Amino acid sequence: QQQVRQSPQSLTVWEGETAILNCSYEDSTFDYFPWYWQFPRESPALLIAIRPVSNKKEDGRFTIFFNKREKKLSLHITDSQPGDSATYFCAASASSGSWQLIFGSGTQLTVMP
Amino acid sequence: EAAVTQSPRSKVAVTGGKVTLSCHQTNNHDYMYWYRQDTGHGLRLIHYSYVADSTEKGDIPDGYKASRPSQENFSLILELASLSQTAVYFCASSDRGTNTEVFFGKGTRLTVV
């Protein structure tokens, strides 16, 4: 059973548009939600992360919106740039119990110039 | 800057052969991980370790062994490589086990023929 789900599997937007990547989770004990991005032939790297004490985390053009009641979160990329083209992974972990970082299957984002 | 170095970067192995993937980190991190990445899937945890001379099973440990002879080094061993183990393998490290950034190596592309 996949504990962290992402949609869509792939997404194409035009330069300047806002890309919205979705993520949902099963385990209500998850309390840390990082997003990693991975460029082709590169390793994943941390992009931005949120903890449930807040429902929004912003870093430049990247914003996480978090809905604890629905167990959903989304990553919004405003003014998308071709350099944002990458695979984005939503992940989750818990401070106790099953603490391992669980990754979703990723959303491949392509930003067309 | 955090550094996780994997070797080899790519390898072709024959079915039934033994494969050892090596990982070295200079982050002074206690936690080290081995992840597997397949096309269309996220990162799946194979083995991890939080102290030298001790390893733990992750989500998909079957067919793999791990060794942590020192804080800096963590190896993944495939005693009898199989076709299904063709994948990209990432080593990673983190300061603690949860709610913290995970730093990835550049990956090892393993092809079993």
XYZ file of N, CA and C in Angstrom:
678
model
N 0.852 -1.188 0.000
C 0.000 0.000 0.000
C 0.894 1.247 0.000
N 0.631 2.108 -0.975
C 1.459 3.274 -1.112
C 1.019 4.313 -0.092
N 1.930 4.722 0.757
C 1.572 5.639 1.830
C 1.567 7.089 1.389
N 2.346 7.403 0.359
C 2.417 8.764 -0.157
C 2.113 8.698 -1.653
N 1.078 9.414 -2.049
C 0.651 9.385 -3.452
C 0.831 10.750 -4.086
N 1.253 10.754 -5.322
C 1.436 12.010 -6.024
C 0.646 12.004 -7.325
N 0.193 13.187 -7.692
C -0.467 13.362 -8.985
C -0.225 14.779 -9.473
N -0.233 14.991 -10.768
C -0.244 13.951 -11.793
C 1.119 13.280 -11.908
N 1.196 12.246 -12.676
C 2.468 11.564 -12.904
C 3.394 12.452 -13.727
N 2.809 13.184 -14.670
C 3.587 14.133 -15.454
C 2.746 15.381 -15.700
N 3.430 16.507 -15.856
C 2.759 17.790 -16.001
C 3.590 18.674 -16.917
N 2.935 19.289 -17.870
C 3.598 20.243 -18.768
C 2.917 21.590 -18.651
N 3.693 22.610 -18.426
C 3.170 23.975 -18.363
C 4.046 24.872 -19.227
N 3.513 26.041 -19.549
C 4.289 27.016 -20.311
C 5.055 27.916 -19.346
N 6.142 28.413 -19.828
C 6.933 29.358 -19.053
C 6.049 30.496 -18.560
N 6.177 30.827 -17.284
C 5.390 31.903 -16.701
C 4.120 31.438 -16.008
N 3.669 30.211 -16.316
C 2.456 29.691 -15.673
C 2.775 29.154 -14.276
N 1.717 28.867 -13.537
C 1.864 28.245 -12.227
C 1.648 26.740 -12.344
N 2.616 25.991 -11.898
C 2.497 24.532 -11.876
C 2.033 24.103 -10.492
N 1.088 23.171 -10.467
C 0.555 22.673 -9.195
C 0.746 21.165 -9.127
N 1.509 20.742 -8.143
C 1.803 19.325 -7.949
C 1.120 18.878 -6.658
N 0.448 17.750 -6.735
C -0.356 17.292 -5.619
C 0.237 16.085 -4.904
N -0.079 15.990 -3.631
C 0.432 14.899 -2.803
C -0.602 14.581 -1.722
N -0.792 13.316 -1.431
C -1.663 12.914 -0.328
C -0.981 11.796 0.445
N -1.394 11.605 1.682
C -0.747 10.595 2.514
C -1.766 9.866 3.359
N -1.327 8.720 3.889
C -2.229 7.863 4.640
C -2.040 7.999 6.159
N -0.797 8.050 6.569
C -0.472 7.932 7.986
C -0.623 9.271 8.701
N -1.549 9.341 9.633
C -1.808 10.596 10.333
C -0.687 10.969 11.308
N 0.260 10.060 11.535
C 1.384 10.397 12.418
C 2.506 11.122 11.671
N 2.429 11.176 10.351
C 3.442 11.913 9.594
C 3.445 13.374 10.040
N 4.641 13.906 10.316
C 4.704 15.293 10.774
C 5.836 16.079 10.123
N 6.341 15.569 9.038
C 7.384 16.278 8.297
C 7.216 15.919 6.841
N 7.109 16.958 5.986
C 6.806 16.733 4.581
C 7.773 17.533 3.707
N 8.846 16.895 3.300
C 9.775 17.584 2.401
C 9.430 17.292 0.944
N 9.794 18.210 0.100
C 9.736 17.990 -1.341
C 11.180 17.973 -1.839
N 11.485 16.938 -2.611
C 12.792 16.837 -3.239
C 12.617 16.989 -4.735
N 13.589 17.579 -5.383
C 13.580 17.614 -6.823
C 14.806 16.909 -7.370
N 14.622 16.372 -8.564
C 15.690 15.598 -9.180
C 15.754 15.953 -10.659
N 16.895 16.471 -11.070
C 17.121 16.765 -12.477
C 17.658 15.519 -13.157
N 17.473 15.414 -14.467
C 17.916 14.218 -15.191
C 19.374 13.886 -14.901
N 19.603 12.623 -14.584
C 20.952 12.098 -14.320
C 21.605 12.739 -13.098
N 20.780 13.316 -12.228
C 21.291 13.886 -10.989
C 20.663 13.158 -9.802
N 21.135 13.480 -8.627
C 20.558 12.893 -7.425
C 19.479 13.807 -6.868
N 18.555 13.272 -6.100
C 17.514 14.116 -5.482
C 18.139 15.101 -4.506
N 17.501 16.250 -4.384
C 17.977 17.264 -3.443
C 16.768 17.942 -2.813
N 16.916 18.325 -1.565
C 15.816 18.972 -0.851
C 15.499 20.327 -1.467
N 14.200 20.537 -1.734
C 13.734 21.800 -2.295
C 13.100 22.668 -1.214
N 12.146 22.110 -0.517
C 11.394 22.849 0.491
C 10.678 21.835 1.371
N 10.410 22.196 2.621
C 9.757 21.261 3.537
C 8.794 22.004 4.450
N 7.800 21.269 4.964
C 6.815 21.872 5.861
C 6.518 20.924 7.011
N 6.218 21.490 8.151
C 5.734 20.739 9.294
C 4.305 21.183 9.578
N 3.445 20.307 10.098
C 2.013 20.613 10.227
C 1.666 21.753 11.183
N 2.638 22.347 11.833
C 2.326 23.499 12.688
C 1.839 24.677 11.864
N 2.129 24.656 10.578
C 1.648 25.709 9.690
C 1.005 25.060 8.476
N 0.176 25.826 7.772
C -0.476 25.263 6.589
C 0.080 25.843 5.301
N 1.157 26.586 5.413
C 1.766 27.189 4.218
C 3.235 27.423 4.487
N 4.042 27.114 3.480
C 5.477 27.384 3.553
C 5.914 27.926 2.212
N 6.560 29.063 2.252
C 6.922 29.749 1.019
C 8.438 29.908 0.933
N 8.964 29.724 -0.259
C 10.380 29.969 -0.502
C 10.519 30.434 -1.942
N 10.526 31.752 -2.087
C 10.608 32.306 -3.432
C 9.389 31.945 -4.254
N 9.615 31.306 -5.394
C 8.504 30.935 -6.280
C 7.841 29.624 -5.877
N 8.364 28.982 -4.862
C 7.864 27.676 -4.444
C 7.067 27.813 -3.141
N 5.839 27.277 -3.134
C 4.981 27.344 -1.965
C 4.323 25.995 -1.735
N 4.375 25.536 -0.488
C 3.642 24.329 -0.098
C 2.366 24.770 0.609
N 1.253 24.205 0.183
C -0.018 24.373 0.879
C -0.363 23.039 1.539
N -0.726 23.089 2.812
C -0.924 21.859 3.587
C -2.325 21.841 4.193
N -3.020 20.734 4.009
C -4.348 20.538 4.566
C -4.333 19.284 5.426
N -4.170 19.478 6.735
C -4.029 18.342 7.647
C -5.305 17.511 7.715
N -6.443 18.160 7.695
C -7.711 17.430 7.828
C -7.906 16.464 6.668
N -7.544 16.903 5.455
C -7.736 16.057 4.288
C -6.502 15.221 3.968
N -5.418 15.416 4.735
C -4.165 14.694 4.496
C -3.673 14.948 3.070
N -3.690 16.190 2.710
C -3.243 16.565 1.370
C -2.294 17.753 1.447
N -1.411 17.804 0.481
C -0.572 18.986 0.333
C -0.284 19.177 -1.150
N 0.125 20.375 -1.470
C 0.435 20.662 -2.861
C 1.618 21.620 -2.912
N 2.344 21.485 -3.989
C 3.481 22.367 -4.260
C 3.105 23.253 -5.443
N 3.133 24.561 -5.232
C 2.840 25.518 -6.282
C 4.138 26.182 -6.718
N 4.370 26.162 -8.005
C 5.546 26.818 -8.568
C 5.034 27.951 -9.447
N 5.191 29.169 -8.978
C 4.709 30.311 -9.745
C 5.777 30.775 -10.728
N 5.324 31.433 -11.796
C 6.242 31.929 -12.822
C 7.236 30.833 -13.230
N 6.702 29.690 -13.605
C 7.549 28.527 -13.920
C 8.573 28.862 -14.999
N 9.763 28.319 -14.803
C 10.878 28.531 -15.724
C 11.324 27.197 -16.316
N 11.881 27.209 -17.532
C 12.372 25.952 -18.117
C 13.362 25.232 -17.195
N 14.119 25.982 -16.425
C 15.061 25.382 -15.488
C 14.405 24.665 -14.327
N 13.083 24.819 -14.187
C 12.351 24.100 -13.141
C 11.983 22.684 -13.598
N 12.232 22.387 -14.862
C 11.898 21.065 -15.391
C 12.698 19.988 -14.647
N 11.990 19.128 -13.975
C 12.611 18.109 -13.123
C 11.519 17.167 -12.641
N 11.929 16.142 -11.930
C 10.966 15.283 -11.246
C 10.892 15.719 -9.792
N 9.681 15.893 -9.312
C 9.458 16.372 -7.951
C 8.874 15.244 -7.110
N 9.525 14.983 -5.983
C 9.067 13.935 -5.085
C 8.534 14.548 -3.799
N 7.342 14.164 -3.454
C 6.785 14.465 -2.145
C 7.212 13.337 -1.206
N 7.550 13.670 0.019
C 7.958 12.654 0.985
C 7.342 12.974 2.345
N 7.368 11.987 3.218
C 6.785 12.170 4.545
C 7.498 11.292 5.554
N 7.546 11.788 6.783
C 8.102 10.983 7.862
C 7.433 11.366 9.171
N 7.614 10.531 10.168
C 7.040 10.763 11.488
C 8.153 10.849 12.519
N 7.935 11.663 13.532
C 8.938 11.803 14.588
C 9.055 10.540 15.420
N 7.991 9.784 15.478
C 8.009 8.544 16.247
C 7.400 7.438 15.403
N 7.537 6.220 15.886
C 6.990 5.103 15.126
C 7.764 4.892 13.845
N 7.066 4.810 12.756
C 7.696 4.601 11.446
C 8.335 5.898 10.976
N 9.570 6.174 11.393
C 10.181 7.480 11.166
C 10.831 7.603 9.807
N 10.953 6.470 9.078
C 11.669 6.527 7.814
C 10.984 7.453 6.826
N 11.792 8.087 5.996
C 11.283 8.990 4.982
C 10.655 8.164 3.861
N 9.363 8.371 3.640
C 8.632 7.646 2.614
C 8.433 8.573 1.425
N 8.842 8.121 0.247
C 8.741 8.940 -0.955
C 7.537 8.538 -1.790
N 6.928 9.542 -2.423
C 5.942 9.271 -3.450
C 6.645 8.886 -4.740
N 5.870 8.571 -5.763
C 6.446 8.091 -7.014
C 6.884 9.214 -7.945
N 6.583 10.461 -7.567
C 7.118 11.594 -8.311
C 6.192 12.163 -9.366
N 6.381 13.437 -9.647
C 5.713 14.123 -10.762
C 6.800 14.703 -11.655
N 6.754 14.311 -12.910
C 7.734 14.835 -13.864
C 7.186 16.128 -14.457
N 7.829 17.231 -14.157
C 7.395 18.540 -14.627
C 8.242 18.997 -15.808
N 7.570 19.420 -16.857
C 8.240 20.007 -18.015
C 7.703 21.409 -18.203
N 8.597 22.373 -18.254
C 8.203 23.758 -18.492
C 8.673 24.143 -19.893
N 7.703 24.442 -20.734
C 8.002 24.768 -22.133
C 8.308 26.254 -22.272
N 9.352 26.586 -23.025
C 9.707 28.017 -23.203
C 8.762 28.711 -24.174
N 30.535 21.701 2.342
C 29.253 21.189 1.872
C 29.213 19.681 2.101
N 28.004 19.207 2.396
C 27.803 17.786 2.643
C 28.248 16.975 1.438
N 28.878 15.834 1.689
C 29.381 15.039 0.580
C 29.130 13.561 0.825
N 28.470 12.957 -0.154
C 28.248 11.516 -0.149
C 28.779 11.000 -1.479
N 29.746 10.125 -1.412
C 30.414 9.640 -2.615
C 30.135 8.169 -2.813
N 29.662 7.825 -4.002
C 29.363 6.437 -4.311
C 30.338 5.895 -5.353
N 30.620 4.611 -5.231
C 31.427 3.957 -6.255
C 30.994 2.498 -6.401
N 30.990 1.955 -7.621
C 31.234 2.696 -8.852
C 30.024 3.540 -9.239
N 30.146 4.353 -10.236
C 29.010 5.148 -10.706
C 28.118 4.338 -11.636
N 28.700 3.377 -12.273
C 27.902 2.458 -13.081
C 28.589 1.106 -13.098
N 27.769 0.078 -13.267
C 28.315 -1.276 -13.262
C 27.407 -2.206 -14.043
N 28.020 -3.096 -14.782
C 27.298 -4.176 -15.430
C 27.714 -5.471 -14.737
N 26.750 -6.209 -14.263
C 27.017 -7.449 -13.545
C 26.282 -8.602 -14.221
N 26.807 -9.791 -14.054
C 26.154 -10.962 -14.624
C 25.224 -11.584 -13.598
N 24.168 -12.165 -14.084
C 23.203 -12.825 -13.203
C 23.901 -13.890 -12.362
N 23.617 -13.848 -11.069
C 24.231 -14.818 -10.166
C 25.551 -14.366 -9.578
N 26.086 -13.283 -10.063
C 27.351 -12.771 -9.556
C 27.162 -11.932 -8.310
N 28.255 -11.633 -7.669
C 28.223 -10.809 -6.459
C 28.574 -9.374 -6.826
N 27.803 -8.450 -6.263
C 28.014 -7.033 -6.528
C 28.121 -6.297 -5.199
N 29.105 -5.422 -5.097
C 29.242 -4.582 -3.917
C 29.244 -3.125 -4.347
N 28.332 -2.373 -3.783
C 28.271 -0.931 -4.018
C 28.764 -0.233 -2.761
N 29.641 0.737 -2.962
C 30.264 1.395 -1.810
C 29.816 2.841 -1.688
N 29.828 3.308 -0.453
C 29.403 4.666 -0.164
C 30.258 5.246 0.952
N 30.683 6.474 0.782
C 31.513 7.154 1.767
C 30.958 8.552 1.991
N 30.786 8.936 3.265
C 30.276 10.278 3.556
C 31.220 11.027 4.480
N 31.319 12.297 4.218
C 32.190 13.160 5.023
C 31.370 14.167 5.825
N 30.084 13.853 6.041
C 29.179 14.764 6.732
C 29.192 14.594 8.245
N 29.866 13.571 8.699
C 29.822 13.235 10.128
C 28.395 12.913 10.578
N 27.619 12.326 9.662
C 26.239 11.945 9.960
C 26.180 10.548 10.560
N 25.231 10.382 11.470
C 25.053 9.059 12.063
C 24.265 8.122 11.141
N 23.280 8.669 10.417
C 22.383 7.837 9.633
C 22.851 7.742 8.185
N 22.830 6.533 7.675
C 23.114 6.304 6.261
C 22.060 5.352 5.691
N 21.801 5.517 4.408
C 20.704 4.787 3.773
C 21.132 4.286 2.396
N 20.492 3.228 1.953
C 20.549 2.801 0.568
C 19.126 2.790 0.022
N 18.948 3.542 -1.065
C 17.663 3.596 -1.754
C 17.824 3.007 -3.152
N 16.723 2.522 -3.656
C 16.667 2.028 -5.021
C 15.645 2.874 -5.776
N 16.000 3.239 -7.016
C 15.075 4.001 -7.850
C 14.869 3.279 -9.165
N 13.611 3.011 -9.469
C 13.228 2.433 -10.750
C 12.379 3.447 -11.497
N 12.418 3.365 -12.799
C 11.636 4.266 -13.633
C 10.164 4.187 -13.237
N 9.574 5.358 -12.992
C 8.161 5.397 -12.628
C 7.890 5.174 -11.164
N 8.944 4.950 -10.417
C 8.786 4.770 -8.972
C 9.587 5.822 -8.239
N 9.205 6.025 -7.027
C 9.985 6.904 -6.179
C 11.205 6.176 -5.676
N 11.703 6.647 -4.561
C 12.871 6.029 -3.938
C 12.387 5.064 -2.860
N 12.880 3.866 -2.936
C 12.475 2.857 -1.970
C 13.674 2.458 -1.108
N 13.441 2.401 0.180
C 14.514 2.177 1.147
C 14.846 0.690 1.240
N 16.126 0.365 1.058
C 16.563 -1.035 1.090
C 17.097 -1.385 2.487
N 18.109 -0.666 2.904
C 18.705 -0.839 4.230
C 19.126 0.521 4.754
N 19.248 0.611 6.052
C 19.760 1.832 6.645
C 20.569 1.476 7.892
N 21.262 2.478 8.408
C 22.094 2.257 9.591
C 22.167 3.563 10.373
N 22.115 3.453 11.670
C 22.225 4.657 12.501
C 23.464 4.635 13.394
N 24.252 3.556 13.267
C 25.498 3.487 14.026
C 26.401 2.468 13.346
N 27.692 2.669 13.493
C 28.648 1.733 12.898
C 28.434 0.331 13.454
N 28.681 -0.647 12.592
C 28.579 -2.068 12.931
C 27.145 -2.531 13.169
N 26.190 -1.746 12.709
C 24.791 -2.133 12.839
C 24.014 -1.688 11.607
N 23.176 -2.571 11.085
C 22.331 -2.209 9.944
C 20.906 -2.670 10.214
N 19.976 -2.016 9.551
C 18.559 -2.338 9.716
C 17.917 -2.531 8.350
N 16.867 -3.327 8.306
C 16.151 -3.543 7.062
C 15.190 -2.396 6.792
N 15.133 -2.021 5.522
C 14.166 -1.029 5.106
C 12.927 -1.703 4.551
N 12.341 -1.100 3.539
C 11.093 -1.625 2.981
C 11.278 -2.781 2.012
N 12.418 -2.818 1.317
C 12.636 -3.863 0.308
C 14.012 -4.506 0.488
N 14.269 -5.199 1.593
C 15.607 -5.733 1.864
C 15.951 -7.056 1.181
N 14.929 -7.745 0.660
C 15.171 -9.090 0.122
C 16.145 -9.031 -1.049
N 17.182 -9.885 -0.961
C 18.186 -9.969 -2.016
C 19.359 -9.028 -1.801
N 19.326 -8.274 -0.705
C 20.383 -7.311 -0.414
C 20.898 -7.494 1.013
N 22.191 -7.240 1.166
C 22.788 -7.142 2.488
C 23.477 -5.794 2.579
N 23.702 -5.347 3.815
C 24.390 -4.074 4.004
C 25.462 -4.238 5.057
N 26.455 -3.357 4.984
C 27.557 -3.388 5.949
C 27.958 -1.963 6.278
N 28.110 -1.687 7.585
C 28.518 -0.342 8.040
C 29.737 -0.526 8.950
N 30.923 -0.640 8.342
C 32.132 -0.881 9.141
C 32.610 0.341 9.922
N 32.174 1.522 9.512
C 32.570 2.748 10.200
C 31.476 3.780 9.994
N 31.575 4.889 10.688
C 30.549 5.924 10.521
C 30.523 6.441 9.091
N 31.683 6.470 8.435
C 31.792 7.080 7.123
C 31.395 6.160 5.975
N 31.433 4.861 6.186
C 31.288 3.923 5.078
C 30.079 2.993 5.237
N 29.406 2.807 4.128
C 28.196 1.981 4.129
C 28.134 1.276 2.782
N 28.115 -0.048 2.788
C 28.118 -0.813 1.546
C 26.811 -1.566 1.362
N 26.459 -1.754 0.115
C 25.301 -2.575 -0.250
C 25.821 -3.772 -1.042
N 25.408 -4.963 -0.628
C 25.929 -6.186 -1.230
C 24.789 -6.991 -1.833
N 24.974 -7.348 -3.096
C 24.062 -8.255 -3.770
C 24.817 -9.567 -3.930
N 24.484 -10.562 -3.133
C 25.225 -11.815 -3.144
C 25.006 -12.580 -4.449
N 23.784 -12.588 -4.924
C 23.427 -13.284 -6.168
C 22.590 -12.323 -7.003
N 23.259 -11.539 -7.840
C 22.536 -10.516 -8.601
C 21.503 -11.150 -9.533
N 20.373 -10.472 -9.628
C 19.311 -10.938 -10.518
C 18.890 -9.812 -11.455
N 18.239 -10.191 -12.546
C 17.811 -9.198 -13.540
C 16.931 -8.126 -12.913
N 16.116 -8.536 -11.945
C 15.177 -7.600 -11.326
C 15.864 -6.550 -10.461
N 17.155 -6.713 -10.243
C 17.887 -5.747 -9.434
C 18.554 -4.665 -10.280
N 18.289 -4.695 -11.568
C 18.723 -3.599 -12.432
C 17.976 -2.336 -12.028
N 18.726 -1.298 -11.651
C 18.109 -0.072 -11.134
C 19.222 0.942 -10.879
N 18.817 2.108 -10.439
C 19.770 3.100 -9.949
C 19.724 3.073 -8.427
N 20.886 2.999 -7.810
C 20.978 2.913 -6.358
C 21.591 4.196 -5.802
N 20.909 4.748 -4.811
C 21.383 5.961 -4.171
C 21.740 5.682 -2.717
N 22.909 6.136 -2.355
C 23.301 6.163 -0.954
C 22.986 7.554 -0.425
N 22.662 7.649 0.848
C 22.332 8.937 1.433
C 22.728 8.959 2.898
N 22.809 10.161 3.439
C 23.100 10.290 4.864
C 22.277 11.430 5.449
N 22.068 11.362 6.749
C 21.383 12.445 7.452
C 21.901 12.531 8.867
N 21.702 13.703 9.431
C 22.206 13.958 10.775
C 21.478 13.099 11.805
N 20.181 12.975 11.640
C 19.376 12.146 12.526
C 18.336 11.439 11.673
N 17.544 10.616 12.302
C 16.691 9.743 11.506
C 15.437 10.366 10.970
N 14.988 11.465 11.552
C 13.711 11.987 11.118
C 13.715 13.504 11.114
N 12.816 14.065 10.338
C 12.619 15.518 10.287
C 13.908 16.281 9.998
N 14.680 15.738 9.094
C 15.947 16.379 8.771
C 16.285 16.129 7.310
N 17.121 16.976 6.752
C 17.469 16.839 5.349
C 18.312 15.597 5.118
N 17.987 14.900 4.055
C 18.748 13.734 3.627
C 19.598 14.153 2.436
N 20.877 13.839 2.483
C 21.814 14.197 1.423
C 22.136 12.940 0.613
N 21.968 13.056 -0.686
C 22.139 11.901 -1.555
C 23.470 11.937 -2.301
N 23.992 10.752 -2.546
C 25.102 10.618 -3.460
C 24.607 10.714 -4.892
N 25.516 10.617 -5.856
C 25.156 10.804 -7.259
C 24.548 9.557 -7.904
N 24.541 8.465 -7.178
C 23.879 7.269 -7.682
C 24.814 6.317 -8.393
N 24.416 5.055 -8.391
C 25.109 3.996 -9.135
C 24.087 3.333 -10.035
N 24.368 3.349 -11.312
C 23.473 2.687 -12.262
C 23.945 1.253 -12.432
N 23.156 0.313 -11.935
C 23.501 -1.110 -12.003
C 22.653 -1.792 -13.061
N 23.324 -2.474 -13.967
C 22.639 -3.267 -14.986
C 23.057 -4.714 -14.800
N 22.089 -5.571 -14.584
C 22.358 -6.991 -14.436
C 21.929 -7.685 -15.725
N 22.854 -8.428 -16.321
C 22.565 -9.076 -17.614
C 22.643 -10.586 -17.499
